[in-house]
mmCIF file of C-alpha atoms in Angstrom:
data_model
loop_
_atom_site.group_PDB
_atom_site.id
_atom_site.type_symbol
_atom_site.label_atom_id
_atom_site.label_comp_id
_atom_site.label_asym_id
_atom_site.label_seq_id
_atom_site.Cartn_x
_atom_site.Cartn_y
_atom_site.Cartn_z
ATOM 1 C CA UNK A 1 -290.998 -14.456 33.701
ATOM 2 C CA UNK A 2 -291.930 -10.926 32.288
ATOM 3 C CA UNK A 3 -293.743 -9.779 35.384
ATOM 4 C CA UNK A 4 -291.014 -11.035 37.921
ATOM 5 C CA UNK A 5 -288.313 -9.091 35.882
ATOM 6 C CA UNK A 6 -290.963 -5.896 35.216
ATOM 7 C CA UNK A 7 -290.837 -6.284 39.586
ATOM 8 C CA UNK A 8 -287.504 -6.192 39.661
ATOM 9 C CA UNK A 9 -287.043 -3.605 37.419
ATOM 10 C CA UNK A 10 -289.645 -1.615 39.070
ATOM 11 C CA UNK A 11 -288.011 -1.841 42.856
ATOM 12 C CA UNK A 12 -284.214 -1.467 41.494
ATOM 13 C CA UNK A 13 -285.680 1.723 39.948
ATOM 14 C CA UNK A 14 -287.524 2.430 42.890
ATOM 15 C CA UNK A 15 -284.439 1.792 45.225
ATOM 16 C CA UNK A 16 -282.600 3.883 43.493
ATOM 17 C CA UNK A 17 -284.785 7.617 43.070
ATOM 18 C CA UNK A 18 -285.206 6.838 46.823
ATOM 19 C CA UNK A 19 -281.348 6.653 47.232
ATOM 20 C CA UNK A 20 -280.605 9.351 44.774
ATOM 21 C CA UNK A 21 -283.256 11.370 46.915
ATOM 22 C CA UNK A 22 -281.492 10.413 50.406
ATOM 23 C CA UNK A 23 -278.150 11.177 49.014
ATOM 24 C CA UNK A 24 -278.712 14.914 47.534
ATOM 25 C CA UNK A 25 -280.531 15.740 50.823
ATOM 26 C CA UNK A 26 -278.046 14.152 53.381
ATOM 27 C CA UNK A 27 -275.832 16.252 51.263
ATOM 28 C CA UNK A 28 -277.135 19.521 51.565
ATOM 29 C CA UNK A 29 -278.293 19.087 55.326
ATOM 30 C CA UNK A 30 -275.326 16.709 56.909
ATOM 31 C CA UNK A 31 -272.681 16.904 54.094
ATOM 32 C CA UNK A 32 -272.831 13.076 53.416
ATOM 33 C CA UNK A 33 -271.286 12.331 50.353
ATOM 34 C CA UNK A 34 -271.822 8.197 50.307
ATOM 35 C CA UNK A 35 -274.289 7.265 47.514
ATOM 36 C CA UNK A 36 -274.157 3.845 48.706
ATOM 37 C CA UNK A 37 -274.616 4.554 52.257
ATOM 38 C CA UNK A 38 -277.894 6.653 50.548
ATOM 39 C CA UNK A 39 -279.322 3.375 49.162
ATOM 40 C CA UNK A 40 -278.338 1.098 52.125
ATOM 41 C CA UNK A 41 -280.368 4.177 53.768
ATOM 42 C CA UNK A 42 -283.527 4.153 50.926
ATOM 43 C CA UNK A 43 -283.438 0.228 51.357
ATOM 44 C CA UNK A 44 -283.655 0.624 55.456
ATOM 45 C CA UNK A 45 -285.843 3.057 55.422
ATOM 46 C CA UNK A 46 -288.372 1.502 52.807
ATOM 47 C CA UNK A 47 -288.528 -2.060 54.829
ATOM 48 C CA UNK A 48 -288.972 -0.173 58.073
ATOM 49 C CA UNK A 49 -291.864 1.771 56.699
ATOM 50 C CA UNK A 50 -293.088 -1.514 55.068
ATOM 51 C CA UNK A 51 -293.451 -2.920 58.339
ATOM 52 C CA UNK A 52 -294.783 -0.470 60.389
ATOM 53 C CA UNK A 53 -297.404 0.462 58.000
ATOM 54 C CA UNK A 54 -298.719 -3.163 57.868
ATOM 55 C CA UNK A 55 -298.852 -3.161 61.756
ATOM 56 C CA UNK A 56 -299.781 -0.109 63.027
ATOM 57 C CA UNK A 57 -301.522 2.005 60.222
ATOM 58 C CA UNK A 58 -304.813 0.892 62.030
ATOM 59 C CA UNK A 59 -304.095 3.046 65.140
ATOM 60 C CA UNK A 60 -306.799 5.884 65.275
ATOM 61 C CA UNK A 61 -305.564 9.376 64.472
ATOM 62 C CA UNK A 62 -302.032 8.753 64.360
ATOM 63 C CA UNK A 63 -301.689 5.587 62.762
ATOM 64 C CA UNK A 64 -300.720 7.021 58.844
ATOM 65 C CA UNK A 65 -298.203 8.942 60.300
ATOM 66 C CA UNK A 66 -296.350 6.118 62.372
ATOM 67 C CA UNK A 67 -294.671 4.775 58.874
ATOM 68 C CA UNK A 68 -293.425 8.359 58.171
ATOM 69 C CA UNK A 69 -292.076 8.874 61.674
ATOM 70 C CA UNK A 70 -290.128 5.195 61.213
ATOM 71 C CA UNK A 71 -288.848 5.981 58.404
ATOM 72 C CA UNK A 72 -287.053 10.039 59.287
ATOM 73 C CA UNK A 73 -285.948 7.680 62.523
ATOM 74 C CA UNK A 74 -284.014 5.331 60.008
ATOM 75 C CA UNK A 75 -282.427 8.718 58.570
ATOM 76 C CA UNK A 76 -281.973 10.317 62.071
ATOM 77 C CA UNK A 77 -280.167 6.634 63.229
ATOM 78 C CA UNK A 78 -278.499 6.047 59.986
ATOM 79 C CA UNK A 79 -276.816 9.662 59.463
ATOM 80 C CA UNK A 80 -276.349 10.014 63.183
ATOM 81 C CA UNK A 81 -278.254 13.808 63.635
ATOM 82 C CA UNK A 82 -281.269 14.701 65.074
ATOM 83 C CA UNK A 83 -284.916 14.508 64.754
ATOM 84 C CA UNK A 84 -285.349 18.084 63.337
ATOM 85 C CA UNK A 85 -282.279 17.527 60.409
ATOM 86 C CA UNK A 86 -283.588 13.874 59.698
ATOM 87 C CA UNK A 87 -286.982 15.514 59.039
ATOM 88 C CA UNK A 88 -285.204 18.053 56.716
ATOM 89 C CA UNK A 89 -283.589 15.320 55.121
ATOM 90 C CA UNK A 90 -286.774 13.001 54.561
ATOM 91 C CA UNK A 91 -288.448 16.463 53.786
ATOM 92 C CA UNK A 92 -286.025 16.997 50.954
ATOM 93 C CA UNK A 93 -285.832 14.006 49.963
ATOM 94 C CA UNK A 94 -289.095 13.399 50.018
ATOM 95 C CA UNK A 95 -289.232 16.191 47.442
ATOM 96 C CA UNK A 96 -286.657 15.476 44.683
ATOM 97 C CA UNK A 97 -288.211 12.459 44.913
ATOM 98 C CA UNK A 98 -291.428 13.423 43.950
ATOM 99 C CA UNK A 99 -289.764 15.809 41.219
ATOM 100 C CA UNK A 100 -287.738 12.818 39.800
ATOM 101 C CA UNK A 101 -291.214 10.769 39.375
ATOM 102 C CA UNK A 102 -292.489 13.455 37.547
ATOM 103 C CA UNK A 103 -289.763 12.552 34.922
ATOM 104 C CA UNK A 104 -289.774 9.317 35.033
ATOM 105 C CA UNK A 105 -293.641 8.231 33.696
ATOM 106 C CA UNK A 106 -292.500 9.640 30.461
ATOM 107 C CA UNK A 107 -290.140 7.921 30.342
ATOM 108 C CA UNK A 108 -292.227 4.184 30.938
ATOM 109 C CA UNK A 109 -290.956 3.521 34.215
ATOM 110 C CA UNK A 110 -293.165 3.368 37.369
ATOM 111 C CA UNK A 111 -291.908 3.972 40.392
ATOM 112 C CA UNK A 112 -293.392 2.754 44.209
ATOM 113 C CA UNK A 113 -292.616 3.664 47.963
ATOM 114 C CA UNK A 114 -291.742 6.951 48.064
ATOM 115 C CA UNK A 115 -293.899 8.076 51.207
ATOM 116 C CA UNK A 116 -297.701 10.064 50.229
ATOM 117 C CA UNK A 117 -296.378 9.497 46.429
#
């Protein structure tokens, strides 16, 4: 019973430095200002990666990046802009993200599927 609510911890947590990540970048390059739609987005984004990574990572030379190229196109459909401000947004997101999880070990809590984290 401890380990399933450690999981769930874990991805809540998870779920939400991705959101929190999506939402300050969205906000800075589209001028979003929906934290929900941001973890709708983080949710999205994180089962689409999920997916593609399982099926296609095997694909010489440019199979690691497929995942990463999923999930900007869940930003760029989800926020409605293009491919170069969805990969500012996963960019920047990407980045707070990894900022936040330097914070957060010290604090106990590990946190999974933030992209090359």
């Amino acid at each position: 019973m401890v380990e399933v609510v450690s999981a769930l911890v874990t991805f809540l947590v998870s779920l939400l430095v991705g959101g929190l990540a999506i939402y300050l970048a969205a906000r800075i390059v589209s001028g979003e200002e929906s934290f929900e739609f941001a973890v709708v987005t983080a949710l999205v984004g994180a089962l689409v990666w999920a997916v593609v990574n399982a099926f296609l990572r095997g694909v010489p030379l440019i199979g690691p990046f497929l995942p990463l190229l999923a999930w900007i196109w869940v930003i760029k459909w989800r926020y409605g802009e293009g491919w170069v401000d969805a990969g500012i947004i996963g960019f920047v997101a990407w980045v707070a993200a990894v900022l936040v999880l330097e914070v957060l070990p010290i604090a106990g809590v590990d946190v999974f599927g933030i992209p090359f984290v």
